[in-house]
């Protein structure tokens, strides 16, 4: 019920007021167990030292990620121009390309920014797990519909055994957005061991392999929250060197590390770093 109330508040209140409310809630709920667990992992990697600040910002990202569903349905291009500031490499305006990101920040409105330049026709969706509570299932379906609305995608690509083939078909003619760090126990062997801050990570290589095979330009982007304002900052990197899967995966890892140094609480999956992204062992 609290999530539904937040959705309603985001839909009817000015964004600066909603953002101020979310920041107060983040302070109130900074003692959430998952936030402290995420801090412990970030601290172990040398990414964070101030536990209170990290936990507040970690919770804030989760809250903003929730209300972005309402913003996607109730706000348009005018809101986008006012509150999403674009930096870094220019978004390509023609031709196919692959834009990659992580579960990092609050990136739903990045979809509109990319699609405004060059309509995005291929993004991935995962099947809803059985037994999911009714409210969670409803919000997940609305989120998928919101992604289609922001990108003008008629249908999302399912994460199934034919996903790679479908993605290659899209990339022959159209740009595509996808996540690098989707947990996938069936494909844990498809990782490359990379240094990350004070440790190592098993970086998934599926998207790198797809990019090299397709031959399209590769970009990485992150959408973070400004420190002291309601703005989002959409940072785009690229095109990255992509002559081989190893070269591209390494380049993606370096960009990811840079963003973790800037805003460690923005990564939603710190709690999985020792399981889903455990180091896979050195590779040639």
CSV table of N, CA and C in Angstrom, one decimal, residues 77 80-81 84-97 109-121 150-152 175 177 234 236:
chain,number,residue,atom,x,y,z
A,77,UNK,N,7.5,15.1,-22.3
A,77,UNK,CA,8.8,15.7,-22.8
A,77,UNK,C,9.2,17.0,-22.0
A,80,UNK,N,10.9,15.9,-18.9
A,80,UNK,CA,12.1,15.4,-19.3
A,80,UNK,C,13.2,16.5,-19.5
A,81,UNK,N,12.8,17.5,-20.3
A,81,UNK,CA,13.8,18.6,-20.6
A,81,UNK,C,14.2,19.3,-19.3
A,84,UNK,N,16.0,16.1,-16.6
A,84,UNK,CA,17.0,15.1,-17.0
A,84,UNK,C,18.1,15.8,-17.8
A,85,UNK,N,19.3,16.0,-17.2
A,85,UNK,CA,20.4,16.7,-17.9
A,85,UNK,C,21.3,15.6,-18.5
A,86,UNK,N,21.6,15.8,-19.8
A,86,UNK,CA,22.4,14.9,-20.6
A,86,UNK,C,23.8,15.3,-20.6
A,87,UNK,N,24.8,14.4,-20.4
A,87,UNK,CA,26.2,14.8,-20.4
A,87,UNK,C,26.9,13.6,-21.2
A,88,UNK,N,28.2,13.9,-21.5
A,88,UNK,CA,29.0,12.9,-22.1
A,88,UNK,C,28.8,12.8,-23.6
A,89,UNK,N,29.0,11.6,-24.2
A,89,UNK,CA,28.9,11.4,-25.6
A,89,UNK,C,27.5,11.7,-26.1
A,90,UNK,N,27.4,12.3,-27.3
A,90,UNK,CA,26.0,12.5,-27.9
A,90,UNK,C,25.3,11.2,-28.2
A,91,UNK,N,24.0,11.1,-28.0
A,91,UNK,CA,23.3,9.9,-28.3
A,91,UNK,C,23.1,9.9,-29.9
A,92,UNK,N,23.5,8.8,-30.5
A,92,UNK,CA,23.4,8.7,-31.9
A,92,UNK,C,22.0,8.9,-32.4
A,93,UNK,N,21.9,9.6,-33.6
A,93,UNK,CA,20.6,10.0,-34.1
A,93,UNK,C,20.2,9.2,-35.3
A,94,UNK,N,21.0,8.3,-35.7
A,94,UNK,CA,20.6,7.4,-36.9
A,94,UNK,C,21.5,6.1,-36.8
A,95,UNK,N,20.9,5.1,-37.4
A,95,UNK,CA,21.6,3.8,-37.5
A,95,UNK,C,21.5,3.0,-36.3
A,96,UNK,N,21.7,1.7,-36.4
A,96,UNK,CA,21.7,0.8,-35.2
A,96,UNK,C,22.9,1.0,-34.3
A,97,UNK,N,22.6,0.8,-33.0
A,97,UNK,CA,23.7,0.8,-32.0
A,97,UNK,C,23.2,0.0,-30.8
A,109,UNK,N,13.9,7.0,-17.3
A,109,UNK,CA,13.6,8.2,-18.2
A,109,UNK,C,14.8,8.3,-19.2
A,110,UNK,N,15.8,7.5,-19.1
A,110,UNK,CA,16.8,7.4,-20.1
A,110,UNK,C,16.2,6.9,-21.4
A,111,UNK,N,15.3,6.0,-21.2
A,111,UNK,CA,14.6,5.4,-22.4
A,111,UNK,C,14.0,6.4,-23.3
A,112,UNK,N,13.4,7.4,-22.7
A,112,UNK,CA,12.8,8.5,-23.5
A,112,UNK,C,13.8,9.3,-24.2
A,113,UNK,N,14.9,9.6,-23.5
A,113,UNK,CA,16.0,10.4,-24.0
A,113,UNK,C,16.6,9.7,-25.3
A,114,UNK,N,16.9,8.4,-25.2
A,114,UNK,CA,17.4,7.7,-26.4
A,114,UNK,C,16.4,7.6,-27.5
A,115,UNK,N,15.2,7.3,-27.2
A,115,UNK,CA,14.2,7.1,-28.2
A,115,UNK,C,13.8,8.4,-28.9
A,116,UNK,N,14.0,9.5,-28.2
A,116,UNK,CA,13.7,10.8,-28.9
A,116,UNK,C,14.7,11.1,-30.0
A,117,UNK,N,15.9,10.5,-29.9
A,117,UNK,CA,16.9,10.7,-31.0
A,117,UNK,C,16.8,9.7,-32.1
A,118,UNK,N,16.5,8.5,-31.6
A,118,UNK,CA,16.6,7.3,-32.6
A,118,UNK,C,15.7,6.2,-32.0
A,119,UNK,N,14.5,6.0,-32.4
A,119,UNK,CA,13.6,5.1,-31.8
A,119,UNK,C,14.2,3.8,-31.5
A,120,UNK,N,14.1,3.3,-30.2
A,120,UNK,CA,14.6,2.1,-29.7
A,120,UNK,C,13.6,1.0,-29.9
A,121,UNK,N,14.0,-0.1,-30.6
A,121,UNK,CA,13.0,-1.1,-30.9
A,121,UNK,C,13.3,-2.4,-30.2
A,150,UNK,N,7.7,4.7,-23.2
A,150,UNK,CA,8.8,5.6,-23.3
A,150,UNK,C,9.6,5.4,-24.6
A,151,UNK,N,9.7,4.2,-25.0
A,151,UNK,CA,10.6,3.9,-26.2
A,151,UNK,C,9.8,3.7,-27.5
A,152,UNK,N,8.5,3.6,-27.4
A,152,UNK,CA,7.6,3.3,-28.5
A,152,UNK,C,7.9,1.9,-29.1
A,175,UNK,N,18.4,0.4,-33.2
A,175,UNK,CA,19.2,0.5,-32.0
A,175,UNK,C,18.5,-0.4,-30.9
A,177,UNK,N,18.5,-1.2,-26.4
A,177,UNK,CA,19.0,-1.0,-25.1
A,177,UNK,C,18.9,-2.3,-24.3
A,234,UNK,N,22.1,12.1,-16.9
A,234,UNK,CA,22.3,11.0,-17.9
A,234,UNK,C,23.7,11.1,-18.5
A,236,UNK,N,26.6,9.5,-20.8
A,236,UNK,CA,26.7,8.5,-21.9
A,236,UNK,C,28.2,8.4,-22.2
